[in-house]
CSV table of C-alpha atoms in Angstrom, one decimal:
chain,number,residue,atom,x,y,z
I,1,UNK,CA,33.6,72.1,-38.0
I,2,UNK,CA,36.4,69.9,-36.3
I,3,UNK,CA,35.2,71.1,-33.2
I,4,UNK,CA,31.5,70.0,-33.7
I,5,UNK,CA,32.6,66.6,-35.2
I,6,UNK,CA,34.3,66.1,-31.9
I,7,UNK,CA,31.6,67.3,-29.7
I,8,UNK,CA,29.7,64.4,-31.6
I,9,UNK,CA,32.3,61.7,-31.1
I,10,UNK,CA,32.4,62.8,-27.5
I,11,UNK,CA,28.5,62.4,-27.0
I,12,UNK,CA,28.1,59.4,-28.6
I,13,UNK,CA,31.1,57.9,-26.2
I,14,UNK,CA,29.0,59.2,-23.3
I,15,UNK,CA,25.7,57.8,-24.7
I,16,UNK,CA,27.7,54.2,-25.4
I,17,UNK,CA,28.8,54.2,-22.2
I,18,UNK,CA,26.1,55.2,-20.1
I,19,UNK,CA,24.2,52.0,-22.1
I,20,UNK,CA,27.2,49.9,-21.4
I,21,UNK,CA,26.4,50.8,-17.5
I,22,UNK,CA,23.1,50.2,-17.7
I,23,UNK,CA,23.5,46.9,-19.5
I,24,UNK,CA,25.6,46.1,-16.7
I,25,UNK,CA,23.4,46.9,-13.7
I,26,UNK,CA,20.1,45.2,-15.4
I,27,UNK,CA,22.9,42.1,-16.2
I,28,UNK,CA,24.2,42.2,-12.7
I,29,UNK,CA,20.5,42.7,-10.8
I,30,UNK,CA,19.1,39.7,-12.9
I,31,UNK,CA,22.1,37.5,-12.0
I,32,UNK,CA,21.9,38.2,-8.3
I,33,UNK,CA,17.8,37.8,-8.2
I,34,UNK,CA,18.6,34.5,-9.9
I,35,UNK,CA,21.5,33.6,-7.1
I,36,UNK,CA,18.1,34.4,-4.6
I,37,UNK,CA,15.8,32.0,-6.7
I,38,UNK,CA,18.2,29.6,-6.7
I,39,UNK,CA,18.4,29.6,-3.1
I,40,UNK,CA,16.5,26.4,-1.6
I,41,UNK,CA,16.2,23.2,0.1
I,42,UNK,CA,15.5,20.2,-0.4
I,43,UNK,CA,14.4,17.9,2.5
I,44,UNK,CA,11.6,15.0,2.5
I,45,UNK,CA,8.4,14.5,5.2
I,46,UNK,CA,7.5,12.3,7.2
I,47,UNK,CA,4.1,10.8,8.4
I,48,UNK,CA,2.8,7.5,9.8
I,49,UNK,CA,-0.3,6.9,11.9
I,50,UNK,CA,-0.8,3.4,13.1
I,51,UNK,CA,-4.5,2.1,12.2
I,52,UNK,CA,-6.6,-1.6,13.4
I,53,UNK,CA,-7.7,-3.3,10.1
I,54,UNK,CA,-11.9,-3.0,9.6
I,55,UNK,CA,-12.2,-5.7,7.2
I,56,UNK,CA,-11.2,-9.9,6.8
I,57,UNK,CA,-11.2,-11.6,3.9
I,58,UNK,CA,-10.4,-15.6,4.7
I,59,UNK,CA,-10.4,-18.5,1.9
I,60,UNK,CA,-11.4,-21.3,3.3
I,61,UNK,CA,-11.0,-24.3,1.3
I,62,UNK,CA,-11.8,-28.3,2.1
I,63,UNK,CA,-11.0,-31.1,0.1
I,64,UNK,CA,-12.5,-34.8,-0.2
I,65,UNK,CA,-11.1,-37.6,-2.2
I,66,UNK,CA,-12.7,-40.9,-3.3
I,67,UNK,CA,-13.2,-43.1,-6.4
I,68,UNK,CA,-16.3,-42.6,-7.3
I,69,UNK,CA,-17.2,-39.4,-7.9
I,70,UNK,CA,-20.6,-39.3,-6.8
I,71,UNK,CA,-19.1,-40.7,-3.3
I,72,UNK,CA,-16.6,-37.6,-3.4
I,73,UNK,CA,-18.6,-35.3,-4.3
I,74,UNK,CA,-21.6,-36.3,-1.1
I,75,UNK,CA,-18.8,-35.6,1.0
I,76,UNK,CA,-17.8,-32.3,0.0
I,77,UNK,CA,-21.4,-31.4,0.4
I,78,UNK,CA,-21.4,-32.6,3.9
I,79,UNK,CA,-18.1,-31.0,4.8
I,80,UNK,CA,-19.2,-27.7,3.3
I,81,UNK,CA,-22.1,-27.7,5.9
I,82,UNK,CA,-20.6,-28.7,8.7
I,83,UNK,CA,-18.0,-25.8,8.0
I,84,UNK,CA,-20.9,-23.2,7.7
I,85,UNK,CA,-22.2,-24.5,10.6
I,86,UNK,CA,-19.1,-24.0,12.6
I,87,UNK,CA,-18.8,-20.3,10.9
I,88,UNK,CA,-22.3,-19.5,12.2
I,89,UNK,CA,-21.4,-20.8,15.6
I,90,UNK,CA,-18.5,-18.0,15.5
I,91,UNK,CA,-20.9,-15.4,14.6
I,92,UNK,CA,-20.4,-15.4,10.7
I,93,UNK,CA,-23.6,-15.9,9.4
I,94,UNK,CA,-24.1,-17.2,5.6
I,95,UNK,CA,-24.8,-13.9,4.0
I,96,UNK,CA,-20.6,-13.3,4.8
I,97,UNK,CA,-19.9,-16.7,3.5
I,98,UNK,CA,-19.7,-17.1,-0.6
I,99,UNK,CA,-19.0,-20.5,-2.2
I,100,UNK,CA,-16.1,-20.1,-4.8
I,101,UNK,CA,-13.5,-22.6,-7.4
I,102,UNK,CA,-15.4,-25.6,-6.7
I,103,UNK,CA,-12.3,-27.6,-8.5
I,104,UNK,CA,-13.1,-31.6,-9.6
I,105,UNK,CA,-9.7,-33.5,-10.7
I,106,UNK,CA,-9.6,-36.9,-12.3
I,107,UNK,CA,-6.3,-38.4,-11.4
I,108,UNK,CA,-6.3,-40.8,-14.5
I,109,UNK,CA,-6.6,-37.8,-16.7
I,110,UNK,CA,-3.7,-36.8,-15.9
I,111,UNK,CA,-1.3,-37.5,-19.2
I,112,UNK,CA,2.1,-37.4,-17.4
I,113,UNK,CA,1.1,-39.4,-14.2
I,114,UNK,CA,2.5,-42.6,-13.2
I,115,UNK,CA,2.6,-45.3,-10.7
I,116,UNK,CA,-0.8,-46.1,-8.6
I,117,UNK,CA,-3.1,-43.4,-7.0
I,118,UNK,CA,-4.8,-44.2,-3.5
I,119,UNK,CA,-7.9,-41.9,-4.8
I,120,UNK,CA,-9.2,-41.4,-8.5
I,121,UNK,CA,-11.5,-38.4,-7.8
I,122,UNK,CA,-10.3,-34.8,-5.9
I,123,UNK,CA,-12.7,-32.6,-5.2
I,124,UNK,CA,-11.8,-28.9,-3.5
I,125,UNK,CA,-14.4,-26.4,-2.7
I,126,UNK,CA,-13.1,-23.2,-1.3
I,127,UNK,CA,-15.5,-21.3,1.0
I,128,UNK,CA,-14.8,-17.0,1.3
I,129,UNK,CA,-15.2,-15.3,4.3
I,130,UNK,CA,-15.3,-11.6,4.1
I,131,UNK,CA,-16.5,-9.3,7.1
I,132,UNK,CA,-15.8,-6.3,8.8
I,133,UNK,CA,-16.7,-8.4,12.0
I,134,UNK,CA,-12.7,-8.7,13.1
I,135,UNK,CA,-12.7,-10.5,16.2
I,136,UNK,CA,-15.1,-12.9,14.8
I,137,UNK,CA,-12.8,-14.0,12.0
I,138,UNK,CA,-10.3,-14.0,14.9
I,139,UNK,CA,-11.6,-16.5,16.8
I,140,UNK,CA,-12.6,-18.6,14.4
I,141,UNK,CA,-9.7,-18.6,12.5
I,142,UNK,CA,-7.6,-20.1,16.3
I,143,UNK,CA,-10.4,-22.6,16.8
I,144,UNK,CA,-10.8,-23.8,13.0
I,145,UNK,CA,-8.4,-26.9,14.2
I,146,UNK,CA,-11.4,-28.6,15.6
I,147,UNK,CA,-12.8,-29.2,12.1
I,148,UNK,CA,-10.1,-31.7,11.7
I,149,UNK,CA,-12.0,-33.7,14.4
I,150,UNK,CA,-15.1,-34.3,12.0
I,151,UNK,CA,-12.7,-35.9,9.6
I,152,UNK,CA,-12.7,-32.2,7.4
I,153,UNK,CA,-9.1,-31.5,5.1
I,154,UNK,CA,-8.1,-28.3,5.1
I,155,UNK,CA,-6.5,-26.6,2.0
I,156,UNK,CA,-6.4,-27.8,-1.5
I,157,UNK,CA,-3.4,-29.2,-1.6
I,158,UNK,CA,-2.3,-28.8,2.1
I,159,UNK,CA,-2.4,-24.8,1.3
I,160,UNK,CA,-4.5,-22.5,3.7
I,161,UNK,CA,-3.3,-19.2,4.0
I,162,UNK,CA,-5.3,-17.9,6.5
I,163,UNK,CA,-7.0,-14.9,6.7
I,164,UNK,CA,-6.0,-11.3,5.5
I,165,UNK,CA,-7.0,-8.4,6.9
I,166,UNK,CA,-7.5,-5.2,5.7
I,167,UNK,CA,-7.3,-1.4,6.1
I,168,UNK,CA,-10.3,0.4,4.1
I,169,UNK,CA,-10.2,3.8,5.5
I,170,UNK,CA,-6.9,5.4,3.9
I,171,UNK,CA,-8.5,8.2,2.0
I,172,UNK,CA,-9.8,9.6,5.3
I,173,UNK,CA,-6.5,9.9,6.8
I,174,UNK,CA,-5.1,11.3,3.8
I,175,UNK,CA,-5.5,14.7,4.3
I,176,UNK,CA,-4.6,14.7,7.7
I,177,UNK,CA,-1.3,12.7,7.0
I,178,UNK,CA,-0.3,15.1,4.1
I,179,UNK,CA,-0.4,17.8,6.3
I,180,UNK,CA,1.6,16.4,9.0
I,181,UNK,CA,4.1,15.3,5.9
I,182,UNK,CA,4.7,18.4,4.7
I,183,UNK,CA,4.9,20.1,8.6
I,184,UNK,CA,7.4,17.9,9.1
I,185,UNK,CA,9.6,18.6,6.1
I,186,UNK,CA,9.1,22.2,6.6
I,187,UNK,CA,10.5,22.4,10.0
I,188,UNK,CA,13.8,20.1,8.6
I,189,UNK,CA,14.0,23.1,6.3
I,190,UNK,CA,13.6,25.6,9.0
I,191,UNK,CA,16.2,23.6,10.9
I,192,UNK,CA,18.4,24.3,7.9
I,193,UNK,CA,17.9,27.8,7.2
I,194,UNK,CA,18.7,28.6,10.5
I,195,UNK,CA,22.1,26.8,10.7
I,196,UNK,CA,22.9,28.9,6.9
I,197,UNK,CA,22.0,31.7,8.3
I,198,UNK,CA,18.6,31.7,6.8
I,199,UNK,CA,14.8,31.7,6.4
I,200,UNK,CA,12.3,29.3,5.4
I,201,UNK,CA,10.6,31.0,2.0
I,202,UNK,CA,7.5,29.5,0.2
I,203,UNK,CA,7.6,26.0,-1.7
I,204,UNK,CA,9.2,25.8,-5.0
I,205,UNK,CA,8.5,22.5,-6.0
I,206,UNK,CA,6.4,19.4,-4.1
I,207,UNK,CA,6.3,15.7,-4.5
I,208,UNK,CA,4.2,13.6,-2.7
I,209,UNK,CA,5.0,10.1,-2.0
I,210,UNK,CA,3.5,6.9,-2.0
I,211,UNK,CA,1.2,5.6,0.5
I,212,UNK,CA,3.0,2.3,2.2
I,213,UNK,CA,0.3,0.3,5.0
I,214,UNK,CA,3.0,-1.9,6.6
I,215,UNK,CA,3.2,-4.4,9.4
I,216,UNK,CA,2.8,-2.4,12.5
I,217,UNK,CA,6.2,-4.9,14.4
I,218,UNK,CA,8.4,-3.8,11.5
I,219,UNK,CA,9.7,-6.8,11.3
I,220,UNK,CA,11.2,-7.9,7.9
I,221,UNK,CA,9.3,-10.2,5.6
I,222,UNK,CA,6.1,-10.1,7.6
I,223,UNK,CA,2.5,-9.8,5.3
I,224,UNK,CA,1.0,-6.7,6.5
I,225,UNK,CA,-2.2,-8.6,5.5
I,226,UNK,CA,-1.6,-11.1,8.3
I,227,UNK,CA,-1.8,-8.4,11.3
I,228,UNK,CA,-4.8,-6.5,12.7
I,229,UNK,CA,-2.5,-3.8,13.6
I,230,UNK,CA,-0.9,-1.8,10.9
I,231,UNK,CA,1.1,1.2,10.3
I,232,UNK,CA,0.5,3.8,7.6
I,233,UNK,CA,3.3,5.6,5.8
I,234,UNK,CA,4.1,8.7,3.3
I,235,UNK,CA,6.9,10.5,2.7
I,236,UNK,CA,6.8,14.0,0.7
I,237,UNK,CA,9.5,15.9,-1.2
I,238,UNK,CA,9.4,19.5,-0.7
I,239,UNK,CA,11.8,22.2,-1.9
I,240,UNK,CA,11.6,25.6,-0.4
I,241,UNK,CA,13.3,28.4,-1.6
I,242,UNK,CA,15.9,30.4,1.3
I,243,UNK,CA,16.0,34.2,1.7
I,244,UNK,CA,18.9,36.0,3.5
């Protein structure tokens, strides 16, 4: 009886301890195929592609002054077509053109004015260009000075800003950029790999930037809207895992 309660004993110390082992190896194989898993990288892409803008937008806007309104307001009306005229000449025809913030200001309206006023009456009319004809706008835009010769003001307030041009086509060159992105970061995480002693395994997590369109010069502080030439940019995140 002794002898069987000890064969017991003796079984169940076997059958603890073969679990205890087991425990041990699923405990130690999960822990090690974690350690792989947790194995990656973590290195960003990078893609630019430097593009010609395909559209202008340009505010034009001429002012007259007077003290009679009627007086002020004939003028505008003259200066707006001799404007249109000298767009046409420069190949923008009027169906580019559209007649915008026709602004009137009475000067004696004004509550918290003081002290005399050469003109009563203020009248701007600003004038928007908008073509995909580039070099037109161009041109134009270097030879407006003349204008001033036909007794024309420029800018409401002394403000022209010139024109902007812009960059339409960025979802075609999406794809193509995203790929080069991403080929990019992959072969910063090659590069890595193979200094650890490495490989390069599939992606565990990506981010994909922000498309920037910046001035092509790279110049701080210049407009990107003020240069023909431009340079598109995005940078992507990519985390690939490493195997031994």
């Amino acid at each position: 009886m002794v002898q069987s309660s000890g064969l017991v004993k003796v079984s169940a110390a076997l059958i603890v301890g073969v679990a205890i082992a087991g425990a041990g190896w699923f405990v130690g194989a999960g822990i090690e195929n974690m350690r792989s898993l947790d194995r990656y990288v973590t290195v960003k892409g990078l893609a630019e592609r430097d593009v010609q803008a395909d559209r202008a937008v340009w505010p034009i806007t001429i002012s007259a002054t007077d003290d009679v309104l009627q007086t002020a307001q004939a003028k505008i009306e003259a200066d707006t077509k001799t404007l249109m005229d000298f767009l046409g000449s420069h190949g923008i025809s009027k169906d580019m053109t559209e007649l915008q913030n026709l602004q009137v200001t009475d000067q004696l309206a004004q509550a918290y004015r003081s002290g005399p006023i050469e003109s009563r009456y203020i009248i701007n009319q600003t004038i928007q260009v908008r073509t995909d004809d580039i070099q037109a706008v161009v041109v134009a835009s270097q030879d407006i000075g003349k204008l001033l010769q036909d007794g024309i003001v420029l800018g409401g307030q002394g403000y022209n800003p010139g024109p902007s041009y812009l960059f339409t086509g960025l979802n075609d060159i999406k794809p193509e950029m995203i790929a080069a992105a991403t080929a990019n970061a992959r072969e910063a995480a090659q590069q890595f790999a193979a200094d650890s002693g490495g490989q390069v395994g599939g992606i565990r997590r990506a981010t994909q930037g922000f498309f920037q369109i910046l001035a092509a010069d790279g110049v701080p502080n210049i407009n990107q809207l003020s240069q023909i030439t431009k340079t598109v940019r995005v940078v992507t995140t990519m985390e690939y895992l490493i195997r031994d």
